[in-house]
Tab-separated table of N, CA and C and ligand atoms in Angstrom:
chain	number	residue	atom	x	y	z
A	1	MET	N	-4.980	15.366	8.628
A	1	MET	CA	-5.022	16.493	7.687
A	1	MET	C	-6.465	16.734	7.230
A	2	ASP	N	-6.902	18.001	7.317
A	2	ASP	CA	-8.286	18.340	6.953
A	2	ASP	C	-8.390	18.638	5.457
A	3	LEU	N	-8.738	17.609	4.695
A	3	LEU	CA	-8.814	17.780	3.237
A	3	LEU	C	-9.995	18.643	2.822
A	4	LYS	N	-11.064	18.609	3.618
A	4	LYS	CA	-12.281	19.341	3.228
A	4	LYS	C	-12.017	20.836	3.106
A	5	SER	N	-11.153	21.336	3.993
A	5	SER	CA	-10.883	22.783	3.975
A	5	SER	C	-10.076	23.183	2.735
A	6	LEU	N	-9.523	22.209	2.022
A	6	LEU	CA	-8.746	22.526	0.807
A	6	LEU	C	-9.615	22.576	-0.448
A	7	VAL	N	-10.881	22.149	-0.322
A	7	VAL	CA	-11.797	22.202	-1.465
A	7	VAL	C	-12.428	23.591	-1.518
A	8	ARG	N	-12.358	24.214	-2.699
A	8	ARG	CA	-12.948	25.557	-2.858
A	8	ARG	C	-14.397	25.400	-3.321
A	9	THR	N	-15.296	26.172	-2.715
A	9	THR	CA	-16.694	26.143	-3.129
A	9	THR	C	-17.040	27.410	-3.889
A	10	ILE	N	-17.580	27.231	-5.080
A	10	ILE	CA	-17.947	28.372	-5.921
A	10	ILE	C	-19.467	28.367	-6.098
A	11	PRO	N	-20.156	29.293	-5.425
A	11	PRO	CA	-21.615	29.303	-5.511
A	11	PRO	C	-22.092	29.707	-6.906
A	12	ASP	N	-23.207	29.115	-7.317
A	12	ASP	CA	-23.872	29.472	-8.584
A	12	ASP	C	-23.003	29.246	-9.815
A	13	TYR	N	-22.150	28.229	-9.797
A	13	TYR	CA	-21.367	27.836	-10.969
A	13	TYR	C	-21.625	26.355	-11.236
A	14	PRO	N	-21.868	25.940	-12.470
A	14	PRO	CA	-21.952	26.727	-13.712
A	14	PRO	C	-23.316	27.374	-13.927
A	15	LYS	N	-24.261	27.122	-12.982
A	15	LYS	CA	-25.552	27.818	-13.105
A	15	LYS	C	-26.115	28.095	-11.716
A	16	PRO	N	-27.082	29.001	-11.617
A	16	PRO	CA	-27.631	29.377	-10.311
A	16	PRO	C	-28.110	28.159	-9.525
A	17	GLY	N	-27.799	28.141	-8.234
A	17	GLY	CA	-28.252	27.064	-7.367
A	17	GLY	C	-27.241	25.952	-7.182
A	18	ILE	N	-26.234	25.877	-8.063
A	18	ILE	CA	-25.211	24.831	-7.926
A	18	ILE	C	-24.049	25.372	-7.092
A	19	MET	N	-23.640	24.570	-6.105
A	19	MET	CA	-22.427	24.884	-5.337
A	19	MET	C	-21.328	24.033	-5.957
A	20	PHE	N	-20.454	24.662	-6.734
A	20	PHE	CA	-19.422	23.889	-7.417
A	20	PHE	C	-18.299	23.583	-6.450
A	21	ARG	N	-18.006	22.304	-6.272
A	21	ARG	CA	-16.939	21.879	-5.348
A	21	ARG	C	-15.674	21.685	-6.171
A	22	ASP	N	-14.783	22.652	-6.069
A	22	ASP	CA	-13.594	22.740	-6.916
A	22	ASP	C	-12.408	22.062	-6.232
A	23	VAL	N	-11.992	20.907	-6.786
A	23	VAL	CA	-10.885	20.159	-6.174
A	23	VAL	C	-9.515	20.617	-6.675
A	24	THR	N	-9.470	21.588	-7.578
A	24	THR	CA	-8.148	22.025	-8.076
A	24	THR	C	-7.320	22.637	-6.942
A	25	THR	N	-7.980	23.240	-5.970
A	25	THR	CA	-7.248	23.835	-4.843
A	25	THR	C	-6.647	22.737	-3.955
A	26	LEU	N	-7.376	21.641	-3.806
A	26	LEU	CA	-6.840	20.494	-3.041
A	26	LEU	C	-5.671	19.865	-3.812
A	27	MET	N	-5.857	19.714	-5.129
A	27	MET	CA	-4.811	19.076	-5.940
A	27	MET	C	-3.540	19.925	-6.004
A	28	ALA	N	-3.675	21.239	-5.872
A	28	ALA	CA	-2.519	22.130	-5.948
A	28	ALA	C	-1.705	22.123	-4.655
A	29	ASP	N	-2.281	21.561	-3.612
A	29	ASP	CA	-1.610	21.510	-2.317
A	29	ASP	C	-0.860	20.172	-2.222
A	30	ALA	N	0.457	20.235	-2.120
A	30	ALA	CA	1.272	19.013	-2.186
A	30	ALA	C	0.848	17.981	-1.142
A	31	GLN	N	0.710	18.426	0.102
A	31	GLN	CA	0.321	17.493	1.184
A	31	GLN	C	-1.093	16.990	0.975
A	32	GLY	N	-1.958	17.907	0.546
A	32	GLY	CA	-3.370	17.569	0.354
A	32	GLY	C	-3.553	16.538	-0.755
A	33	PHE	N	-2.861	16.761	-1.863
A	33	PHE	CA	-2.988	15.836	-2.986
A	33	PHE	C	-2.455	14.460	-2.607
A	34	LYS	N	-1.306	14.465	-1.965
A	34	LYS	CA	-0.692	13.194	-1.547
A	34	LYS	C	-1.620	12.431	-0.610
A	35	ALA	N	-2.195	13.145	0.355
A	35	ALA	CA	-3.083	12.498	1.325
A	35	ALA	C	-4.354	11.995	0.643
A	36	ALA	N	-4.897	12.776	-0.285
A	36	ALA	CA	-6.129	12.357	-0.973
A	36	ALA	C	-5.879	11.076	-1.763
A	37	VAL	N	-4.781	11.031	-2.501
A	37	VAL	CA	-4.469	9.846	-3.314
A	37	VAL	C	-4.245	8.638	-2.396
A	38	ALA	N	-3.511	8.850	-1.304
A	38	ALA	CA	-3.235	7.743	-0.373
A	38	ALA	C	-4.530	7.202	0.228
A	39	ARG	N	-5.435	8.114	0.620
A	39	ARG	CA	-6.677	7.666	1.265
A	39	ARG	C	-7.620	6.997	0.266
A	40	LEU	N	-7.606	7.455	-0.972
A	40	LEU	CA	-8.462	6.817	-1.989
A	40	LEU	C	-7.961	5.416	-2.308
A	41	ALA	N	-6.643	5.241	-2.305
A	41	ALA	CA	-6.054	3.943	-2.650
A	41	ALA	C	-6.098	2.956	-1.480
A	42	GLU	N	-6.086	3.485	-0.248
A	42	GLU	CA	-5.912	2.667	0.962
A	42	GLU	C	-6.806	1.412	1.036
A	43	PRO	N	-8.138	1.508	0.799
A	43	PRO	CA	-8.980	0.305	0.941
A	43	PRO	C	-8.623	-0.794	-0.059
A	44	TYR	N	-7.874	-0.454	-1.102
A	44	TYR	CA	-7.606	-1.425	-2.174
A	44	TYR	C	-6.150	-1.896	-2.186
A	45	ARG	N	-5.396	-1.474	-1.147
A	45	ARG	CA	-3.974	-1.798	-1.097
A	45	ARG	C	-3.720	-3.299	-1.062
A	46	THR	N	-4.635	-4.022	-0.384
A	46	THR	CA	-4.411	-5.464	-0.248
A	46	THR	C	-5.297	-6.274	-1.197
A	47	GLU	N	-6.000	-5.565	-2.091
A	47	GLU	CA	-6.846	-6.264	-3.066
A	47	GLU	C	-6.126	-6.326	-4.411
A	48	PRO	N	-6.380	-7.392	-5.159
A	48	PRO	CA	-5.706	-7.498	-6.448
A	48	PRO	C	-6.399	-6.676	-7.528
A	49	VAL	N	-6.090	-5.390	-7.592
A	49	VAL	CA	-6.675	-4.509	-8.616
A	49	VAL	C	-5.855	-4.651	-9.903
A	50	ASP	N	-6.531	-4.826	-11.039
A	50	ASP	CA	-5.830	-4.897	-12.330
A	50	ASP	C	-5.733	-3.524	-12.983
A	51	LEU	N	-6.838	-2.761	-12.877
A	51	LEU	CA	-6.901	-1.485	-13.590
A	51	LEU	C	-7.675	-0.450	-12.781
A	52	VAL	N	-7.241	0.806	-12.889
A	52	VAL	CA	-8.022	1.900	-12.334
A	52	VAL	C	-8.633	2.641	-13.513
A	53	ALA	N	-9.958	2.773	-13.520
A	53	ALA	CA	-10.662	3.494	-14.582
A	53	ALA	C	-10.991	4.890	-14.075
A	54	GLY	N	-10.501	5.914	-14.783
A	54	GLY	CA	-10.735	7.299	-14.376
A	54	GLY	C	-11.720	7.965	-15.316
A	55	ILE	N	-12.609	8.778	-14.745
A	55	ILE	CA	-13.612	9.485	-15.542
A	55	ILE	C	-13.103	10.887	-15.875
A	56	GLU	N	-13.184	11.231	-17.166
A	56	GLU	CA	-12.756	12.547	-17.653
A	56	GLU	C	-13.438	13.666	-16.869
A	57	ALA	N	-12.743	14.734	-16.545
A	57	ALA	CA	-11.325	14.932	-16.681
A	57	ALA	C	-10.614	14.880	-15.324
A	58	ARG	N	-11.278	15.345	-14.274
A	58	ARG	CA	-10.581	15.379	-12.981
A	58	ARG	C	-10.308	13.976	-12.456
A	59	GLY	N	-11.163	13.023	-12.863
A	59	GLY	CA	-10.945	11.632	-12.457
A	59	GLY	C	-9.639	11.064	-12.990
A	60	PHE	N	-9.185	11.582	-14.158
A	60	PHE	CA	-7.921	11.090	-14.733
A	60	PHE	C	-6.743	11.354	-13.795
A	61	ILE	N	-6.748	12.552	-13.237
A	61	ILE	CA	-5.610	13.002	-12.419
A	61	ILE	C	-5.471	12.099	-11.189
A	62	LEU	N	-6.615	11.809	-10.580
A	62	LEU	CA	-6.619	10.956	-9.395
A	62	LEU	C	-6.334	9.505	-9.758
A	63	ALA	N	-6.994	9.027	-10.819
A	63	ALA	CA	-6.872	7.610	-11.191
A	63	ALA	C	-5.443	7.269	-11.591
A	64	GLY	N	-4.772	8.164	-12.283
A	64	GLY	CA	-3.387	7.911	-12.680
A	64	GLY	C	-2.498	7.754	-11.464
A	65	ALA	N	-2.670	8.651	-10.508
A	65	ALA	CA	-1.838	8.601	-9.292
A	65	ALA	C	-2.165	7.359	-8.459
A	66	ILE	N	-3.449	7.008	-8.390
A	66	ILE	CA	-3.858	5.818	-7.614
A	66	ILE	C	-3.318	4.552	-8.283
A	67	ALA	N	-3.398	4.506	-9.614
A	67	ALA	CA	-2.892	3.329	-10.342
A	67	ALA	C	-1.400	3.150	-10.082
A	68	ASP	N	-0.678	4.259	-10.084
A	68	ASP	CA	0.760	4.178	-9.813
A	68	ASP	C	0.997	3.634	-8.403
A	69	ARG	N	0.223	4.133	-7.457
A	69	ARG	CA	0.372	3.715	-6.061
A	69	ARG	C	0.031	2.237	-5.865
A	70	LEU	N	-1.000	1.761	-6.595
A	70	LEU	CA	-1.423	0.358	-6.450
A	70	LEU	C	-0.629	-0.577	-7.363
A	71	GLY	N	0.186	0.015	-8.226
A	71	GLY	CA	0.994	-0.813	-9.124
A	71	GLY	C	0.165	-1.493	-10.195
A	72	CYS	N	-0.852	-0.764	-10.719
A	72	CYS	CA	-1.665	-1.365	-11.785
A	72	CYS	C	-1.850	-0.358	-12.916
A	73	GLY	N	-2.584	-0.753	-13.946
A	73	GLY	CA	-2.760	0.098	-15.116
A	73	GLY	C	-3.902	1.085	-14.964
A	74	PHE	N	-3.995	1.998	-15.943
A	74	PHE	CA	-5.040	3.027	-15.969
A	74	PHE	C	-5.810	2.926	-17.282
A	75	VAL	N	-7.128	3.065	-17.224
A	75	VAL	CA	-7.912	3.176	-18.464
A	75	VAL	C	-8.856	4.375	-18.363
A	76	PRO	N	-9.012	5.113	-19.490
A	76	PRO	CA	-9.863	6.298	-19.465
A	76	PRO	C	-11.325	6.009	-19.821
A	77	VAL	N	-12.222	6.717	-19.123
A	77	VAL	CA	-13.638	6.791	-19.497
A	77	VAL	C	-13.834	8.222	-19.967
A	78	ARG	N	-14.148	8.391	-21.286
A	78	ARG	CA	-14.152	9.743	-21.839
A	78	ARG	C	-15.508	10.164	-22.376
A	79	LYS	N	-15.666	11.459	-22.546
A	79	LYS	CA	-16.863	11.997	-23.203
A	79	LYS	C	-16.840	11.560	-24.663
A	80	LYS	N	-18.018	11.518	-25.249
A	80	LYS	CA	-18.181	11.014	-26.613
A	80	LYS	C	-17.240	11.702	-27.619
A	81	GLY	N	-16.642	10.873	-28.487
A	81	GLY	CA	-15.871	11.413	-29.607
A	81	GLY	C	-14.416	11.737	-29.324
A	82	LYS	N	-13.912	11.403	-28.144
A	82	LYS	CA	-12.537	11.790	-27.791
A	82	LYS	C	-11.528	10.659	-27.948
A	83	LEU	N	-11.999	9.419	-27.894
A	83	LEU	CA	-11.051	8.295	-27.928
A	83	LEU	C	-10.731	7.922	-29.371
A	84	PRO	N	-9.467	7.620	-29.658
A	84	PRO	CA	-9.044	7.422	-31.043
A	84	PRO	C	-9.356	6.052	-31.641
A	85	TRP	N	-9.539	5.028	-30.816
A	85	TRP	CA	-9.731	3.669	-31.336
A	85	TRP	C	-11.223	3.322	-31.286
A	86	LYS	N	-11.579	2.072	-31.598
A	86	LYS	CA	-12.989	1.650	-31.578
A	86	LYS	C	-13.522	1.715	-30.149
A	87	THR	N	-14.748	2.199	-30.019
A	87	THR	CA	-15.284	2.436	-28.677
A	87	THR	C	-16.628	1.734	-28.456
A	88	ILE	N	-16.989	1.597	-27.185
A	88	ILE	CA	-18.375	1.303	-26.830
A	88	ILE	C	-18.882	2.527	-26.066
A	89	SER	N	-20.191	2.820	-26.229
A	89	SER	CA	-20.774	4.043	-25.669
A	89	SER	C	-21.891	3.712	-24.692
A	90	GLN	N	-22.078	4.590	-23.753
A	90	GLN	CA	-23.198	4.450	-22.815
A	90	GLN	C	-23.797	5.833	-22.558
A	91	GLU	N	-25.084	5.933	-22.853
A	91	GLU	CA	-25.788	7.198	-22.644
A	91	GLU	C	-26.319	7.252	-21.210
A	92	TYR	N	-26.412	8.443	-20.647
A	92	TYR	CA	-27.042	8.586	-19.331
A	92	TYR	C	-27.807	9.902	-19.272
A	93	ALA	N	-28.764	9.948	-18.352
A	93	ALA	CA	-29.656	11.113	-18.285
A	93	ALA	C	-29.029	12.253	-17.489
A	94	LEU	N	-29.207	13.462	-17.992
A	94	LEU	CA	-28.853	14.670	-17.243
A	94	LEU	C	-30.158	15.334	-16.815
A	95	GLU	N	-30.057	16.417	-16.080
A	95	GLU	CA	-31.282	17.127	-15.678
A	95	GLU	C	-32.084	17.518	-16.922
A	96	TYR	N	-31.388	18.064	-17.910
A	96	TYR	CA	-32.017	18.343	-19.202
A	96	TYR	C	-31.216	17.609	-20.270
A	97	GLY	N	-31.818	16.601	-20.885
A	97	GLY	CA	-31.146	15.902	-21.983
A	97	GLY	C	-30.319	14.706	-21.543
A	98	THR	N	-29.360	14.357	-22.373
A	98	THR	CA	-28.527	13.188	-22.095
A	98	THR	C	-27.065	13.499	-22.405
A	99	ASP	N	-26.197	12.635	-21.925
A	99	ASP	CA	-24.775	12.723	-22.242
A	99	ASP	C	-24.283	11.307	-22.497
A	100	THR	N	-23.089	11.185	-23.049
A	100	THR	CA	-22.572	9.859	-23.388
A	100	THR	C	-21.109	9.749	-22.976
A	101	VAL	N	-20.769	8.615	-22.378
A	101	VAL	CA	-19.355	8.326	-22.099
A	101	VAL	C	-18.937	7.103	-22.907
A	102	GLU	N	-17.632	7.005	-23.154
A	102	GLU	CA	-17.112	5.924	-23.982
A	102	GLU	C	-15.838	5.324	-23.380
A	103	MET	N	-15.607	4.080	-23.755
A	103	MET	CA	-14.319	3.424	-23.471
A	103	MET	C	-13.873	2.723	-24.735
A	104	HIS	N	-12.579	2.509	-24.854
A	104	HIS	CA	-12.096	1.681	-25.958
A	104	HIS	C	-12.655	0.267	-25.783
A	105	GLU	N	-13.037	-0.344	-26.890
A	105	GLU	CA	-13.662	-1.672	-26.782
A	105	GLU	C	-12.680	-2.734	-26.274
A	106	ASP	N	-11.377	-2.428	-26.372
A	106	ASP	CA	-10.382	-3.378	-25.858
A	106	ASP	C	-9.678	-2.830	-24.607
A	107	ALA	N	-10.357	-1.905	-23.903
A	107	ALA	CA	-9.720	-1.273	-22.729
A	107	ALA	C	-9.405	-2.294	-21.641
A	108	LEU	N	-10.262	-3.315	-21.518
A	108	LEU	CA	-9.980	-4.335	-20.505
A	108	LEU	C	-10.467	-5.696	-20.973
A	109	ALA	N	-9.715	-6.700	-20.568
A	109	ALA	CA	-10.085	-8.076	-20.918
A	109	ALA	C	-11.126	-8.577	-19.920
A	110	ARG	N	-11.924	-9.549	-20.337
A	110	ARG	CA	-12.950	-10.115	-19.454
A	110	ARG	C	-12.322	-10.581	-18.149
A	111	GLY	N	-13.033	-10.309	-17.025
A	111	GLY	CA	-12.553	-10.776	-15.726
A	111	GLY	C	-11.580	-9.848	-15.029
A	112	LYS	N	-11.186	-8.764	-15.702
A	112	LYS	CA	-10.251	-7.830	-15.048
A	112	LYS	C	-10.949	-7.147	-13.868
A	113	ARG	N	-10.176	-6.924	-12.809
A	113	ARG	CA	-10.717	-6.302	-11.596
A	113	ARG	C	-10.416	-4.808	-11.632
A	114	VAL	N	-11.498	-4.023	-11.606
A	114	VAL	CA	-11.387	-2.593	-11.896
A	114	VAL	C	-11.839	-1.744	-10.711
A	115	LEU	N	-11.055	-0.706	-10.426
A	115	LEU	CA	-11.450	0.314	-9.455
A	115	LEU	C	-11.835	1.567	-10.244
A	116	LEU	N	-13.047	2.065	-10.029
A	116	LEU	CA	-13.534	3.247	-10.739
A	116	LEU	C	-13.276	4.493	-9.887
A	117	VAL	N	-12.785	5.565	-10.532
A	117	VAL	CA	-12.421	6.776	-9.776
A	117	VAL	C	-12.921	8.045	-10.460
A	118	ASP	N	-13.505	8.942	-9.659
A	118	ASP	CA	-13.805	10.293	-10.135
A	118	ASP	C	-13.636	11.256	-8.971
A	119	ASP	N	-13.686	12.555	-9.252
A	119	ASP	CA	-13.497	13.518	-8.158
A	119	ASP	C	-14.725	13.600	-7.270
A	120	LEU	N	-15.922	13.455	-7.892
A	120	LEU	CA	-17.148	13.739	-7.138
A	120	LEU	C	-18.286	12.884	-7.672
A	121	ILE	N	-19.142	12.412	-6.751
A	121	ILE	CA	-20.370	11.738	-7.190
A	121	ILE	C	-21.570	12.547	-6.712
A	122	ALA	N	-22.456	12.844	-7.660
A	122	ALA	CA	-23.663	13.619	-7.346
A	122	ALA	C	-24.877	12.712	-7.569
A	123	THR	N	-25.499	12.775	-8.738
A	123	THR	CA	-26.646	11.888	-9.022
A	123	THR	C	-26.201	10.464	-9.337
A	124	GLY	N	-24.919	10.311	-9.658
A	124	GLY	CA	-24.416	8.985	-10.021
A	124	GLY	C	-24.616	8.639	-11.488
A	125	GLY	N	-25.127	9.585	-12.254
A	125	GLY	CA	-25.353	9.324	-13.684
A	125	GLY	C	-24.066	8.966	-14.406
A	126	THR	N	-23.032	9.757	-14.193
A	126	THR	CA	-21.757	9.535	-14.890
A	126	THR	C	-21.104	8.226	-14.432
A	127	ALA	N	-21.001	8.060	-13.109
A	127	ALA	CA	-20.358	6.845	-12.593
A	127	ALA	C	-21.182	5.609	-12.969
A	128	GLY	N	-22.510	5.736	-12.936
A	128	GLY	CA	-23.379	4.614	-13.297
A	128	GLY	C	-23.161	4.180	-14.740
A	129	ALA	N	-22.986	5.155	-15.629
A	129	ALA	CA	-22.729	4.836	-17.040
A	129	ALA	C	-21.362	4.171	-17.188
A	130	ALA	N	-20.388	4.644	-16.426
A	130	ALA	CA	-19.045	4.036	-16.462
A	130	ALA	C	-19.097	2.590	-15.963
A	131	VAL	N	-19.891	2.357	-14.920
A	131	VAL	CA	-20.070	0.992	-14.393
A	131	VAL	C	-20.617	0.081	-15.495
A	132	LYS	N	-21.625	0.594	-16.227
A	132	LYS	CA	-22.219	-0.220	-17.306
A	132	LYS	C	-21.186	-0.545	-18.379
A	133	LEU	N	-20.370	0.444	-18.746
A	133	LEU	CA	-19.340	0.200	-19.765
A	133	LEU	C	-18.365	-0.887	-19.314
A	134	ILE	N	-17.898	-0.760	-18.070
A	134	ILE	CA	-16.914	-1.720	-17.544
A	134	ILE	C	-17.518	-3.128	-17.517
A	135	ARG	N	-18.780	-3.195	-17.097
A	135	ARG	CA	-19.437	-4.516	-17.041
A	135	ARG	C	-19.684	-5.075	-18.433
A	136	ARG	N	-20.037	-4.195	-19.369
A	136	ARG	CA	-20.253	-4.678	-20.750
A	136	ARG	C	-18.967	-5.268	-21.325
A	137	LEU	N	-17.828	-4.754	-20.883
A	137	LEU	CA	-16.547	-5.285	-21.359
A	137	LEU	C	-16.120	-6.531	-20.577
A	138	GLY	N	-16.939	-6.917	-19.587
A	138	GLY	CA	-16.634	-8.128	-18.817
A	138	GLY	C	-15.790	-7.868	-17.585
A	139	GLY	N	-15.624	-6.592	-17.235
A	139	GLY	CA	-14.819	-6.241	-16.057
A	139	GLY	C	-15.599	-6.474	-14.770
A	140	HIS	N	-14.852	-6.707	-13.697
A	140	HIS	CA	-15.455	-6.870	-12.370
A	140	HIS	C	-15.108	-5.623	-11.561
A	141	ILE	N	-16.130	-4.938	-11.066
A	141	ILE	CA	-15.870	-3.680	-10.348
A	141	ILE	C	-15.623	-3.940	-8.870
A	142	LEU	N	-14.392	-3.672	-8.448
A	142	LEU	CA	-14.008	-3.895	-7.050
A	142	LEU	C	-14.535	-2.790	-6.151
A	143	GLY	N	-14.698	-1.596	-6.723
A	143	GLY	CA	-15.172	-0.483	-5.928
A	143	GLY	C	-15.164	0.792	-6.734
A	144	ALA	N	-15.747	1.837	-6.130
A	144	ALA	CA	-15.757	3.155	-6.758
A	144	ALA	C	-15.318	4.157	-5.706
A	145	ALA	N	-14.319	4.991	-6.054
A	145	ALA	CA	-13.732	5.906	-5.080
A	145	ALA	C	-13.833	7.351	-5.566
A	146	PHE	N	-14.238	8.228	-4.657
A	146	PHE	CA	-14.449	9.647	-4.981
A	146	PHE	C	-13.863	10.493	-3.856
A	147	ILE	N	-13.401	11.676	-4.182
A	147	ILE	CA	-13.011	12.592	-3.110
A	147	ILE	C	-14.282	13.057	-2.393
A	148	ILE	N	-15.295	13.436	-3.193
A	148	ILE	CA	-16.491	14.084	-2.630
A	148	ILE	C	-17.758	13.324	-2.977
A	149	ASP	N	-18.621	13.185	-1.975
A	149	ASP	CA	-19.975	12.666	-2.191
A	149	ASP	C	-20.957	13.792	-1.872
A	150	LEU	N	-21.971	13.945	-2.732
A	150	LEU	CA	-23.088	14.844	-2.423
A	150	LEU	C	-24.276	13.923	-2.103
A	151	PRO	N	-24.396	13.506	-0.820
A	151	PRO	CA	-25.356	12.441	-0.482
A	151	PRO	C	-26.809	12.784	-0.818
A	152	GLU	N	-27.160	14.068	-0.767
A	152	GLU	CA	-28.558	14.437	-1.062
A	152	GLU	C	-28.956	14.081	-2.490
A	153	LEU	N	-27.978	13.924	-3.367
A	153	LEU	CA	-28.300	13.608	-4.758
A	153	LEU	C	-28.374	12.096	-5.020
A	154	GLY	N	-27.966	11.315	-4.018
A	154	GLY	CA	-28.282	9.876	-4.048
A	154	GLY	C	-27.436	8.970	-4.931
A	155	GLY	N	-26.403	9.503	-5.568
A	155	GLY	CA	-25.615	8.681	-6.491
A	155	GLY	C	-24.876	7.542	-5.801
A	156	ALA	N	-24.256	7.841	-4.665
A	156	ALA	CA	-23.492	6.805	-3.947
A	156	ALA	C	-24.426	5.682	-3.517
A	157	GLU	N	-25.623	6.069	-3.062
A	157	GLU	CA	-26.622	5.082	-2.639
A	157	GLU	C	-27.020	4.170	-3.798
A	158	LEU	N	-27.201	4.772	-4.974
A	158	LEU	CA	-27.555	3.986	-6.168
A	158	LEU	C	-26.482	2.948	-6.484
A	159	LEU	N	-25.214	3.382	-6.438
A	159	LEU	CA	-24.118	2.451	-6.726
A	159	LEU	C	-24.077	1.333	-5.682
A	160	LYS	N	-24.293	1.707	-4.417
A	160	LYS	CA	-24.269	0.692	-3.348
A	160	LYS	C	-25.376	-0.331	-3.563
A	161	LYS	N	-26.554	0.151	-3.962
A	161	LYS	CA	-27.678	-0.771	-4.225
A	161	LYS	C	-27.350	-1.717	-5.374
A	162	ASP	N	-26.459	-1.273	-6.232
A	162	ASP	CA	-26.039	-2.088	-7.372
A	162	ASP	C	-24.895	-3.028	-6.964
A	163	GLY	N	-24.606	-3.061	-5.660
A	163	GLY	CA	-23.601	-4.001	-5.158
A	163	GLY	C	-22.174	-3.476	-5.201
A	164	ILE	N	-22.027	-2.171	-5.425
A	164	ILE	CA	-20.670	-1.618	-5.547
A	164	ILE	C	-20.205	-1.032	-4.214
A	165	ASP	N	-18.956	-1.312	-3.890
A	165	ASP	CA	-18.322	-0.812	-2.684
A	165	ASP	C	-17.914	0.646	-2.966
A	166	VAL	N	-18.577	1.602	-2.304
A	166	VAL	CA	-18.325	3.020	-2.606
A	166	VAL	C	-17.555	3.673	-1.461
A	167	HIS	N	-16.486	4.388	-1.812
A	167	HIS	CA	-15.717	5.136	-0.813
A	167	HIS	C	-15.662	6.597	-1.218
A	168	ALA	N	-15.938	7.491	-0.262
A	168	ALA	CA	-15.746	8.924	-0.507
A	168	ALA	C	-15.002	9.498	0.694
A	169	LEU	N	-14.116	10.466	0.434
A	169	LEU	CA	-13.306	11.021	1.518
A	169	LEU	C	-14.050	12.061	2.335
A	170	MET	N	-15.088	12.639	1.735
A	170	MET	CA	-15.849	13.671	2.452
A	170	MET	C	-17.197	13.844	1.781
A	171	ALA	N	-18.128	14.477	2.513
A	171	ALA	CA	-19.453	14.753	1.947
A	171	ALA	C	-19.765	16.226	2.127
A	172	PHE	N	-20.538	16.776	1.191
A	172	PHE	CA	-21.033	18.145	1.315
A	172	PHE	C	-22.557	18.117	1.218
A	173	GLU	N	-23.188	19.000	1.999
A	173	GLU	CA	-24.643	19.158	1.905
A	173	GLU	C	-25.005	19.812	0.582
A	174	GLY	N	-26.202	19.584	0.129
A	174	GLY	CA	-26.743	20.327	-1.011
A	174	GLY	C	-26.277	19.807	-2.350
A	175	HIS	N	-26.503	20.628	-3.386
A	175	HIS	CA	-26.247	20.209	-4.768
A	175	HIS	C	-24.897	20.720	-5.263
B	1	LIG	P1	-23.265	12.991	-11.508
B	1	LIG	O1	-23.202	12.296	-12.832
B	1	LIG	O2	-24.550	13.732	-11.281
B	1	LIG	O3	-22.940	12.059	-10.355
B	1	LIG	O4	-22.158	14.126	-11.540
B	1	LIG	C1	-20.815	13.808	-11.372
B	1	LIG	C2	-19.917	14.529	-12.327
B	1	LIG	O5	-20.261	15.890	-12.480
B	1	LIG	C3	-18.500	14.488	-11.816
B	1	LIG	O6	-17.621	14.217	-12.915
B	1	LIG	C4	-18.259	15.857	-11.225
B	1	LIG	O7	-16.970	16.319	-11.521
B	1	LIG	C5	-19.353	16.747	-11.804
B	1	LIG	N1	-20.127	17.485	-10.789
B	1	LIG	C6	-21.444	17.313	-10.500
B	1	LIG	N2	-21.868	18.133	-9.536
B	1	LIG	C7	-20.779	18.848	-9.163
B	1	LIG	C8	-20.549	19.879	-8.169
B	1	LIG	N3	-21.513	20.351	-7.351
B	1	LIG	N4	-19.296	20.388	-8.064
B	1	LIG	C9	-18.291	19.922	-8.865
B	1	LIG	N5	-18.446	18.978	-9.801
B	1	LIG	C10	-19.669	18.429	-9.968
């Protein structure tokens, strides 16, 4: 099944020069969504995963389905100010300025084996911050899984250099 053809590309969104890779069209396709979740979970089927950590917001949709498939729990990585309980925060750099992601301070116990999931990795800023949060909580990152990699932006490479097993179902040229 050709999952790449199910991703919609929107040029110049949210700003000029960005090719927005919209996975909502893939997720709306029953076969496509099922295949994407199965392929993202596949490398971890025989590994003892304790938790799948999903990055807000599209990462939640995938991480929940993957957690169900792997028979493990789900924990959210959210934008600042959204989680109701005590949190730990991690700032990361954007092209202009910074952003912050958070997790509940009790989201995972030390030594838990975590699979990190998002829809897309570009510069790796968001996933890198999530990795730091998980490690600060004492979690062990088994891998990071994405539908899309934008290799020119180098995020997947950064995670790999940090010793993380990175899986992406497809790659797109450009930003
Ligand atoms: P980054 O932190 O640079 O790796 O960016 C990854 C996050 O931004 C992910 O949560 C993506 O959903 C979103 N994102 C970045 N670039 C794109 C793009 N070209 N199309 C769709 N989403 C993107």
